[in-house]
XYZ file of C-alpha atoms in Angstrom:
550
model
C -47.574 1.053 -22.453
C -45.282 2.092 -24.702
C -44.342 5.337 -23.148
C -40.828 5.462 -21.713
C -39.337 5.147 -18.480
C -38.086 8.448 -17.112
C -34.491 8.540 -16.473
C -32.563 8.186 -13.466
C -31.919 11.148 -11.359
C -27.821 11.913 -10.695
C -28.055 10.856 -7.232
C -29.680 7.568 -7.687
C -27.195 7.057 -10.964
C -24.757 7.233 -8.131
C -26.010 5.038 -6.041
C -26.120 2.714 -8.665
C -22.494 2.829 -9.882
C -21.118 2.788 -6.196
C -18.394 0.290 -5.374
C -19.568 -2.118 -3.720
C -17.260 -2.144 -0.874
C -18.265 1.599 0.305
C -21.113 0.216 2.310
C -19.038 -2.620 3.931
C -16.461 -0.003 4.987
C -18.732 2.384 6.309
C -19.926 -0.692 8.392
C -16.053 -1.555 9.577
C -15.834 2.135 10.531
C -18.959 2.271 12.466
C -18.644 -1.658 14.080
C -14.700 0.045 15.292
C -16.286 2.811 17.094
C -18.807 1.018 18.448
C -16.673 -1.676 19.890
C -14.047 1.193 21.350
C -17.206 2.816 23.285
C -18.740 -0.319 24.570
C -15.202 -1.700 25.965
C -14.889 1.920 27.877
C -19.468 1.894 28.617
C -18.266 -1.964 29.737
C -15.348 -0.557 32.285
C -16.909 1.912 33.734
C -20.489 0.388 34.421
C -18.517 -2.134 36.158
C -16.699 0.279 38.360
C -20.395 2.486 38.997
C -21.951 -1.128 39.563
C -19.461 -2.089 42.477
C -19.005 1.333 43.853
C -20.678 1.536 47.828
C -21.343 5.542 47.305
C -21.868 6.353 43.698
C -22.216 10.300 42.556
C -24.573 10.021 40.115
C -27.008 7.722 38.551
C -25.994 5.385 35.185
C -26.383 8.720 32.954
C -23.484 9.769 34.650
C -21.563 6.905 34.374
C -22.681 6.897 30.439
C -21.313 10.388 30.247
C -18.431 9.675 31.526
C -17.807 6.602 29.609
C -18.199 8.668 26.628
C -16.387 11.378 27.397
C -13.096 9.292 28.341
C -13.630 7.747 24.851
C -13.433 11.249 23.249
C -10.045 11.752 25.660
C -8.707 8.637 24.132
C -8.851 10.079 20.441
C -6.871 13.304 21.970
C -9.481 15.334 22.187
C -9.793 17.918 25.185
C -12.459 17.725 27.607
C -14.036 20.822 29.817
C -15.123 20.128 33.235
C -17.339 22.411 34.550
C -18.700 21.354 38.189
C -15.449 23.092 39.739
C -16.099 24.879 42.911
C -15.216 28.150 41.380
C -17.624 27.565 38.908
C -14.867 28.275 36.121
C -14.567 25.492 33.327
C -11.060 23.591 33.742
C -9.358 22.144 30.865
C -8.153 18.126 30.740
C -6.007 17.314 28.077
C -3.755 14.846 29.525
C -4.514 11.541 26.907
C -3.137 8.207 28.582
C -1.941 6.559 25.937
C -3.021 3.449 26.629
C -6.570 4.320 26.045
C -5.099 5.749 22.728
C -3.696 2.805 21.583
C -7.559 0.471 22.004
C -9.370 3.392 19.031
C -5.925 3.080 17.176
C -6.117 -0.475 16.821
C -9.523 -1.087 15.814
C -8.920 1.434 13.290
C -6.022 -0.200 11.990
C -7.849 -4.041 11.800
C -11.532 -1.936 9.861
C -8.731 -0.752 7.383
C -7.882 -3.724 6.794
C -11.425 -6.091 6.758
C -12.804 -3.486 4.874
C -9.786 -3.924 1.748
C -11.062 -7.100 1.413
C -7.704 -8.401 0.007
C -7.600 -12.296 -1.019
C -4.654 -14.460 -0.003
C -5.898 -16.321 -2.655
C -4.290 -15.706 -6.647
C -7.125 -16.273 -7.975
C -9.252 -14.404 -5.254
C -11.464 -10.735 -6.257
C -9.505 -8.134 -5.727
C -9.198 -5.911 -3.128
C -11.403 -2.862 -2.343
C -9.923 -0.014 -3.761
C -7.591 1.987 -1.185
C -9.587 5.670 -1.842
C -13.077 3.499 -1.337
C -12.129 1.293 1.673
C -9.974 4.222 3.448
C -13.033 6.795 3.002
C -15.602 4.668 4.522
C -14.116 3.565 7.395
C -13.402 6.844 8.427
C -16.774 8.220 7.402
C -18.211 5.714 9.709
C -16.117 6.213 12.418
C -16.923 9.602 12.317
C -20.281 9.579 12.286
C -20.180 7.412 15.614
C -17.817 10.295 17.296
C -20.059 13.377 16.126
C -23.136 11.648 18.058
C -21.070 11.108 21.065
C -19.895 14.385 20.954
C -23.147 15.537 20.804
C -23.996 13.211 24.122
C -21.639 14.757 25.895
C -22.268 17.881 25.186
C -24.673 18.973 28.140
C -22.459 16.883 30.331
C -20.191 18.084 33.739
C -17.551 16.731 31.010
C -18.030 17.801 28.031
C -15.345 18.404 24.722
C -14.030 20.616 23.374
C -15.223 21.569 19.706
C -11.802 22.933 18.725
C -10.151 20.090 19.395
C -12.378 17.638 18.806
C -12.841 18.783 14.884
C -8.630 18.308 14.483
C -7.663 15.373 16.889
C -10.584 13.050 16.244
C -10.443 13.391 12.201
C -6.673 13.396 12.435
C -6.478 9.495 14.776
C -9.296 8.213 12.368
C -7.272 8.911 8.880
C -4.454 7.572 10.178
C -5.547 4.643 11.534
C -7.716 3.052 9.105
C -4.707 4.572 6.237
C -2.260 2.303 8.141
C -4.804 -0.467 7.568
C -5.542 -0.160 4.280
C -1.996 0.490 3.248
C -0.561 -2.678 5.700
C -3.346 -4.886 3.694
C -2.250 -3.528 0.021
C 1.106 -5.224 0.657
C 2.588 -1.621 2.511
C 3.343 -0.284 -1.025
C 6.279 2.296 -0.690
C 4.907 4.995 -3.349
C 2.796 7.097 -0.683
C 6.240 7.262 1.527
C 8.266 8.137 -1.705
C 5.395 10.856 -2.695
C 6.737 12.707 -0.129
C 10.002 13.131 -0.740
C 9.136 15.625 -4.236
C 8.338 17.825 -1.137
C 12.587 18.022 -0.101
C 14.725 20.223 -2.819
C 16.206 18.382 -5.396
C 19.950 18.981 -4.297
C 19.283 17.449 -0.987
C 17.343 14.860 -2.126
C 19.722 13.233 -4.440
C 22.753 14.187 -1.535
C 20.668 12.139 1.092
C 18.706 9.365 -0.788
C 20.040 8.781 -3.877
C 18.884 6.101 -6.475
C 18.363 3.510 -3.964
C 15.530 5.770 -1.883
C 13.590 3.624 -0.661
C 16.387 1.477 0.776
C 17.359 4.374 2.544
C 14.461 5.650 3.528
C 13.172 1.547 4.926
C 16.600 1.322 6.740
C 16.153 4.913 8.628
C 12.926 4.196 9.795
C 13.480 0.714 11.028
C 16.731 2.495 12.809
C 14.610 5.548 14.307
C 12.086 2.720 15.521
C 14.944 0.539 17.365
C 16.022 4.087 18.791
C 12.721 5.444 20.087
C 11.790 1.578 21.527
C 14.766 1.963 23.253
C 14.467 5.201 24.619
C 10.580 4.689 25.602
C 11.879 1.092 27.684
C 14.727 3.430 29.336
C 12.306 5.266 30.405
C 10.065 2.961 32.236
C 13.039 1.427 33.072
C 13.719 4.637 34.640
C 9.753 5.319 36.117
C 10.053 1.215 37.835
C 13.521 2.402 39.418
C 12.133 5.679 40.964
C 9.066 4.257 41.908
C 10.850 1.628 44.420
C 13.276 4.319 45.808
C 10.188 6.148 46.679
C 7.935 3.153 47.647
C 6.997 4.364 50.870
C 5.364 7.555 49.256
C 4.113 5.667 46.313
C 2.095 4.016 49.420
C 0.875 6.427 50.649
C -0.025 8.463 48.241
C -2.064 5.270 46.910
C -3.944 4.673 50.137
C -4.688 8.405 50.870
C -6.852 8.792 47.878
C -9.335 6.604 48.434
C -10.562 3.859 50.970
C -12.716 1.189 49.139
C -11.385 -1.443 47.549
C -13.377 -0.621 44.191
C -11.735 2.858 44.163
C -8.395 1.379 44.767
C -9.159 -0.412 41.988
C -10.071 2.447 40.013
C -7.006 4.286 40.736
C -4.593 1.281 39.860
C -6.134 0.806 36.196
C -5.607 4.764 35.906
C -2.252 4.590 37.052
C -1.444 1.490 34.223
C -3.083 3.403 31.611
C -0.765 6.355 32.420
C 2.286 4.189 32.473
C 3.310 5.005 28.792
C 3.051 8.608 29.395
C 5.383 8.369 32.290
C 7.670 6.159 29.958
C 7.957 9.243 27.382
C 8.395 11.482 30.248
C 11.396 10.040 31.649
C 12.785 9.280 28.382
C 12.879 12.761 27.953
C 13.866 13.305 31.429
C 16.860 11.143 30.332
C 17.226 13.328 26.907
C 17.939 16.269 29.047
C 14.714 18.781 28.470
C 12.891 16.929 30.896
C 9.300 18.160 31.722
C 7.279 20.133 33.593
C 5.242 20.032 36.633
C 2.769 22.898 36.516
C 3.962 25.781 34.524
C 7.052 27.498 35.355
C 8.160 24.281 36.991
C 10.901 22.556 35.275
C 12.482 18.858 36.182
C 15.612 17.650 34.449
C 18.669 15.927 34.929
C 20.381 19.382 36.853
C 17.856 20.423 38.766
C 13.820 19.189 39.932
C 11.448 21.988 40.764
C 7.789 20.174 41.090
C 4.966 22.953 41.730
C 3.886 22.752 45.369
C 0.696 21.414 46.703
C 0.722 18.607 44.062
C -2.375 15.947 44.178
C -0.956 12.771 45.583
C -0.438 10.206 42.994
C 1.640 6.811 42.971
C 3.463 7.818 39.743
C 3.906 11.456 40.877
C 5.943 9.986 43.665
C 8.673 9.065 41.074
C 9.351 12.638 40.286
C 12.956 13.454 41.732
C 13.115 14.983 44.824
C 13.626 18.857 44.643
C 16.811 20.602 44.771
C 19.550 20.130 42.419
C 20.690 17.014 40.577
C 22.917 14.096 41.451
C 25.632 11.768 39.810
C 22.263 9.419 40.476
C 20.302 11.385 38.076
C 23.317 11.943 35.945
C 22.993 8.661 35.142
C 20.106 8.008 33.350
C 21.949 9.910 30.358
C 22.496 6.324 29.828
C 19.425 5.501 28.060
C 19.889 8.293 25.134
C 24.072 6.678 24.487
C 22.283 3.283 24.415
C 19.692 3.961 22.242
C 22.281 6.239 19.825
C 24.285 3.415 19.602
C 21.226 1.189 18.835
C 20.289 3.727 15.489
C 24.081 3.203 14.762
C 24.653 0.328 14.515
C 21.595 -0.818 12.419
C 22.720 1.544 9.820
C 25.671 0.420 9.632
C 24.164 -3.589 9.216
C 22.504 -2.181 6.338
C 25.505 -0.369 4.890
C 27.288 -3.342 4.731
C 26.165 -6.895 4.707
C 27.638 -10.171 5.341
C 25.997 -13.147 4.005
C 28.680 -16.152 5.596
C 31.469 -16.219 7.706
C 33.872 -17.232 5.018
C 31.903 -14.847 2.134
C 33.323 -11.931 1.981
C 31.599 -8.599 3.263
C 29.511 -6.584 0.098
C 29.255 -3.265 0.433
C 26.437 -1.764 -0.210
C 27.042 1.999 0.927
C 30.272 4.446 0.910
C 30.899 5.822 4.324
C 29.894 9.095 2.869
C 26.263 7.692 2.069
C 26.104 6.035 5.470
C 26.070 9.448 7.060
C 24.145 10.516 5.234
C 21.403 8.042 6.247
C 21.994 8.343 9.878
C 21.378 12.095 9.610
C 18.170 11.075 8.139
C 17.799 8.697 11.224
C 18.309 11.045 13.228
C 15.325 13.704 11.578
C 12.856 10.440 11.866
C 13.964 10.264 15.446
C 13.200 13.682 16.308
C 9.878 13.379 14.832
C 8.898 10.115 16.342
C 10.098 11.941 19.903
C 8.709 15.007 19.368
C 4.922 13.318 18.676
C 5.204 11.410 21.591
C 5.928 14.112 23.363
C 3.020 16.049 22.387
C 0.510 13.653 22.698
C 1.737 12.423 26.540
C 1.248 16.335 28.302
C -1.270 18.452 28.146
C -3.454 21.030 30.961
C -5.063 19.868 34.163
C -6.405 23.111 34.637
C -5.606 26.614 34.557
C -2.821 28.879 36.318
C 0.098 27.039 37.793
C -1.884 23.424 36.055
C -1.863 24.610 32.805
C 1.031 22.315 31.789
C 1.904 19.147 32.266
C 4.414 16.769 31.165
C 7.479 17.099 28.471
C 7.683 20.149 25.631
C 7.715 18.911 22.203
C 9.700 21.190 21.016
C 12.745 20.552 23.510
C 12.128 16.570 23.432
C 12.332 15.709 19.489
C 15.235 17.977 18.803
C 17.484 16.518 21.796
C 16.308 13.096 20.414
C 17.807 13.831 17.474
C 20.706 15.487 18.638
C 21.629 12.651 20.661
C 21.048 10.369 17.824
C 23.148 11.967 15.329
C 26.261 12.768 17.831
C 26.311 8.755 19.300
C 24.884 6.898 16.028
C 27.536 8.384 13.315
C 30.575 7.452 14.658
C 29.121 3.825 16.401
C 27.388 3.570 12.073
C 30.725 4.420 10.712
C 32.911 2.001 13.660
C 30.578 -0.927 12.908
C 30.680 -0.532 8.766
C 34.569 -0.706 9.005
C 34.397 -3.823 11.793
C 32.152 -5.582 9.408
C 34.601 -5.154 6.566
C 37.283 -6.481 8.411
C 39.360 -9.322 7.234
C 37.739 -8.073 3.056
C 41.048 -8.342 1.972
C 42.218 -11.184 3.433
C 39.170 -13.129 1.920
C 39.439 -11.915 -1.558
C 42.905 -12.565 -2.191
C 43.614 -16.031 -0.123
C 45.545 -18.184 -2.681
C 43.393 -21.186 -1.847
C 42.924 -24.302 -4.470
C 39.193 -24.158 -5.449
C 37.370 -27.293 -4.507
C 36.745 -29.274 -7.706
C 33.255 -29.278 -8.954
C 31.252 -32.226 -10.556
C 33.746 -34.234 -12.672
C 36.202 -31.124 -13.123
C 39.917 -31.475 -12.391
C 41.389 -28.988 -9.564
C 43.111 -26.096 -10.650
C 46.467 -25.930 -10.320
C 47.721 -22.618 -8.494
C 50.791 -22.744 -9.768
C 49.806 -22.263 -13.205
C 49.258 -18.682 -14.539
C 45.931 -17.292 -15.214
C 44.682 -15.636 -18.181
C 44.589 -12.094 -16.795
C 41.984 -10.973 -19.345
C 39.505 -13.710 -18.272
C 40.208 -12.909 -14.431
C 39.221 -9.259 -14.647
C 35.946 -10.066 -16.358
C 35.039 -12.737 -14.189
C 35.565 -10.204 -11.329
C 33.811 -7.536 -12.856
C 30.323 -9.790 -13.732
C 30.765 -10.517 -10.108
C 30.961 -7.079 -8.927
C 27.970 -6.221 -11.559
C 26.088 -8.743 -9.834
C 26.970 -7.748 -6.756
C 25.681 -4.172 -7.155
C 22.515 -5.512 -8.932
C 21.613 -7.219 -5.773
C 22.599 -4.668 -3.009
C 20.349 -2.329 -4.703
C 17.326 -4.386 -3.884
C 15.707 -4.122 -0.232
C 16.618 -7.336 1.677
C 13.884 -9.080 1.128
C 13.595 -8.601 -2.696
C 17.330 -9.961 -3.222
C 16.270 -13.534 -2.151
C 14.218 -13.757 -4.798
C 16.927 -13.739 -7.555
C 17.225 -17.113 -8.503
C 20.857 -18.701 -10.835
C 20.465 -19.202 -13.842
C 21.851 -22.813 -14.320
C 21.990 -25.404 -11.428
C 24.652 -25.696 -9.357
C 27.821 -27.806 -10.532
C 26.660 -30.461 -7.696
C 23.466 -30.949 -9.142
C 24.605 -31.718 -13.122
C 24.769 -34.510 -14.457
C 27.461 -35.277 -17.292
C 25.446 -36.886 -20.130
C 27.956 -39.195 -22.681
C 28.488 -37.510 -26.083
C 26.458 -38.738 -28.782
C 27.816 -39.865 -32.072
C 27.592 -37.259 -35.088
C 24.694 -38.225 -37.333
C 26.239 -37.304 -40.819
C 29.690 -39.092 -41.810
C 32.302 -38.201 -44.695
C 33.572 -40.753 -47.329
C 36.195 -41.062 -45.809
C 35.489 -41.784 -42.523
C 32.744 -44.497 -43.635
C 35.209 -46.326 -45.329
C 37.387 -46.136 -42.507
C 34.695 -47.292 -40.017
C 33.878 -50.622 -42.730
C 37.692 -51.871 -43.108
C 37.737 -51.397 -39.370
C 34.529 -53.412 -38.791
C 35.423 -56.066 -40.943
C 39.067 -56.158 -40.201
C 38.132 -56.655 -36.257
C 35.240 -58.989 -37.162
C 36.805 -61.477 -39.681
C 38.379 -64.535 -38.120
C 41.939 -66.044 -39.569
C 41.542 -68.751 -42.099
C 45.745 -69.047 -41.946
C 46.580 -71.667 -39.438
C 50.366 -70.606 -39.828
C 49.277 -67.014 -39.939
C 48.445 -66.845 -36.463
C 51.976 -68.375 -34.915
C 54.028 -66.385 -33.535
C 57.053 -65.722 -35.183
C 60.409 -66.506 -33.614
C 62.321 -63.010 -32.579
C 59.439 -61.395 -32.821
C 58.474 -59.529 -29.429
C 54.320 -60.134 -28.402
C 52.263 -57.431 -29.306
C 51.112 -55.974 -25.629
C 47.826 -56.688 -24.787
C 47.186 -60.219 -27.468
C 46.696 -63.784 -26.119
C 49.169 -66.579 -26.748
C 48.216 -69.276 -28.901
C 48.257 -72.820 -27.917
């Protein structure tokens, strides 16, 4: 009875002092996977279900269910019932299917933070607890369907399957967790100790993250506009061949449910054409088939192509046009679109009749369009990546737009068309500066004060630190992000709103004045007991402002 207990062992001591959000954020990473796979198991059950002449029983359909779930997170798939009996790569990821994983991801980050809207709420889950046990969970739902698919006619790839799945889960539940933490901007800035010192203070400066918010949000506005060019592009080409696009849609299959099945491919391949036109429109192009080039100058598909209603798009071969010339359109637009929203943040203007503060040099401002213009290639250069891949082996082995080629003539085009449209729009906004700080206008008066007069001369001392608090001021503020500078707050009301309380009387009086204040009281409150006193004497002029007497 009185012995002791024995103590705990390590791993139950452990399991003890665990967070208590780890097991809530393993179950957000395992309820995202499982939702992912049973929206693809629902799809394609549906299209086995309704088929007149299926291949293979439900296990199939499972298999292949999984295994396009797999090809959603990037990962490569073998398929081995070829009629050479060779295994044939697929690595072509619509990126449709990419964005379904990449969204649940994103919304488990963020359920499994926890974070209150409340001030008084518990706080959040911390970011290293939440952001491992989502993705623990979400891979422990991809390793078992990896091993499903294993024994499968498709089956993955174990190479990539240990990089690209990993690689989509981290980021998406980090971009949850960070997005519910209030998008902090110390992981971004953590990565700038990685650029030389010299550079770094030449490109960013003190204001880093200012710079660094405004050249993303620029690089975004580009790449949106280059990806909408290019389906812009894709929608264009696709009616100019509409009688192939037809055909090509009808030859492939005959029942209405395959139809089907071959429409909902085509839509989830629609952003992968969008990149590859946009880089059509860059001037790399892409490739059809290896060795096979198609650009702006020339188009050189690779023969004997499967029909396909957005193959049909593809230029027609021989040698380019002014018709394909054109869509070099998309890549000036977009330039101009990374342009000029570095030069709205260089220099902003608050009110017509306010005049324009400045909040870089046009020195800085190139400065952050060459850093637009890096972001840009990257952004281009991913997309790029993840929208090609094989089909199969020999001339198959590549399809779709070369990394390499795309994000560097991204940010080529960037940097050439959004410097000089950045440093055109910083000196339009400043326009009419001048003019507004020195108009010799009479200020408006204020509460109960009199106008000036501008005639009179100003004390020259008091003007030039007036102007310079203003100028402090004005560089406090422009070194705040936009939406931090709105929270400054003056320190006194304005004139409009005060109201001019009457002066009180001085408590404490001399001698002097006391006996002043007494003759006057008595003098104004004692009435004349001198009849005669009170007439007015002849010759003498009336006091202004006393009564006659009767």
């Amino acid at each position: 009875m009185t012995a002791r207990r024995p103590s705990l062992t390590p791993l139950s001591t452990r399991l003890r002092d665990r967070s208590p959000g780890l097991s809530a954020s393993l179950l957000n990473g395992v309820v995202a996977a499982g939702l992912g796979l049973g929206a693809l198991t629902v799809l394609v059950l549906g299209l086995w279900i309704s088929s007149p002449y299926p291949d293979s029983g439900p296990g199939g359909a499972l298999h292949i269910a999984a295994a396009l779930w797999l090809l959603a997170h990037g990962v490569e798939l073998v398929r081995t019932d070829t009629l050479s009996g060779a295994p044939l790569p697929v690595g072509v990821t619509p990126l449709l299917l990419l964005a379904l994983p990449a969204w649940l991801l994103y919304r488990a980050g963020r359920y499994a933070t926890d974070a209150s809207g409340e001030p008084d709420g518990p706080p959040p889950v911390p970011v290293r607890t939440a952001w491992l046990g989502v993705v623990l969970g979400y891979l422990t739902v991809g390793t078992a369907v990896a091993l499903y698919c294993s024994g499968a006619e498709l089956r993955p790839s174990w190479g990539w399957l240990t990089v690209s799945l990993p690689l989509v889960a981290a980021a998406g539940a980090g971009a949850g967790v960070w997005s519910a933490h209030g998008c902090p901007p110390e992981p971004l800035l953590i990565v700038l100790k990685a650029v030389p010192g010299p550079v770094r203070r030449l490109v960013f400066g003190a204001d880093a993250r200012a710079r660094v918010d405004t050249a993303v949000r620029a690089a975004g506005a580009s790449t949106a506009v280059l990806v909408g060019g290019g389906a812009l592009l894709v929608a264009v080409s696709t009616v100019w061949h509409g009688e192939v696009a037809r055909a090509s849609f009808l030859q492939l299959t005959e029942g209405w449910t395959g139809r089907f099945a071959v429409l909902l491919l085509g839509m989830a391949l629609v952003p992968n054409a969008s990149v590859w036109a946009a880089s059509y429109a860059l001037g790399p192009g892409f490739v059809l088939g290896a060795g096979h080039p198609v650009h702006p100058l020339a188009s050189d598909p690779a023969p004997l192509l499967p029909p396909f209603p957005l193959l049909a798009a593809v230029p027609d071969a021989g040698p380019g046009t002014r018709l394909n010339w054109a869509a070099a359109l998309v890549p000036v637009v977009a330039g101009a679109v990374a342009g000029w929203f570095v030069a709205r943040a260089a220099v902003r203007r608050r009110g017509h009749r306010e005049p324009p503060r400045v909040r870089w040099s046009a020195v800085r401002t190139t400065g952050v369009t060459l850093l637009t213009a890096v972001v840009c290639t990257l952004l281009l250069a991913l997309l790029a990546a993840l929208s090609g891949g094989p089909l199969g082996v020999g001339a198959l082995s590549r399809f779709g737009p070369l990394w390499w080629q795309t994000g560097p003539a991204a940010g080529a085009w960037t940097a050439l068309l959004g410097l000089p449209t950045a440093l055109v729009v910083r000196a339009w906004r400043l326009r009419g500066a001048g003019a507004l700080r020195t108009a010799a206008e009479p200020e408006k008066p204020r509460g109960g004060q009199k106008p000036k007069d501008p005639g009179k001369p100003k004390d020259s001392a008091k003007a030039d630190a007036k102007a310079k608090r203003a100028e402090d001021k004005a560089k406090r503020e422009d070194s705040l992000p936009d939406e931090d500078a709105y929270d400054i707050l003056p320190a006194e009301p304005p004139a409009e709103l005060r109201i001019e309380l009457p002066a009180e009387a001085p408590t404490t009086e001399t001698g002097k004045d006391r006996e002043t204040s007494k003759a006057t009281e008595t003098t104004d409150s004692a009435e004349p007991t001198d009849p005669a006193a009170t007439k007015e004497t002849p010759g003498t002029p009336e006091a202004p402002g006393t009564a006659e007497n009767p």
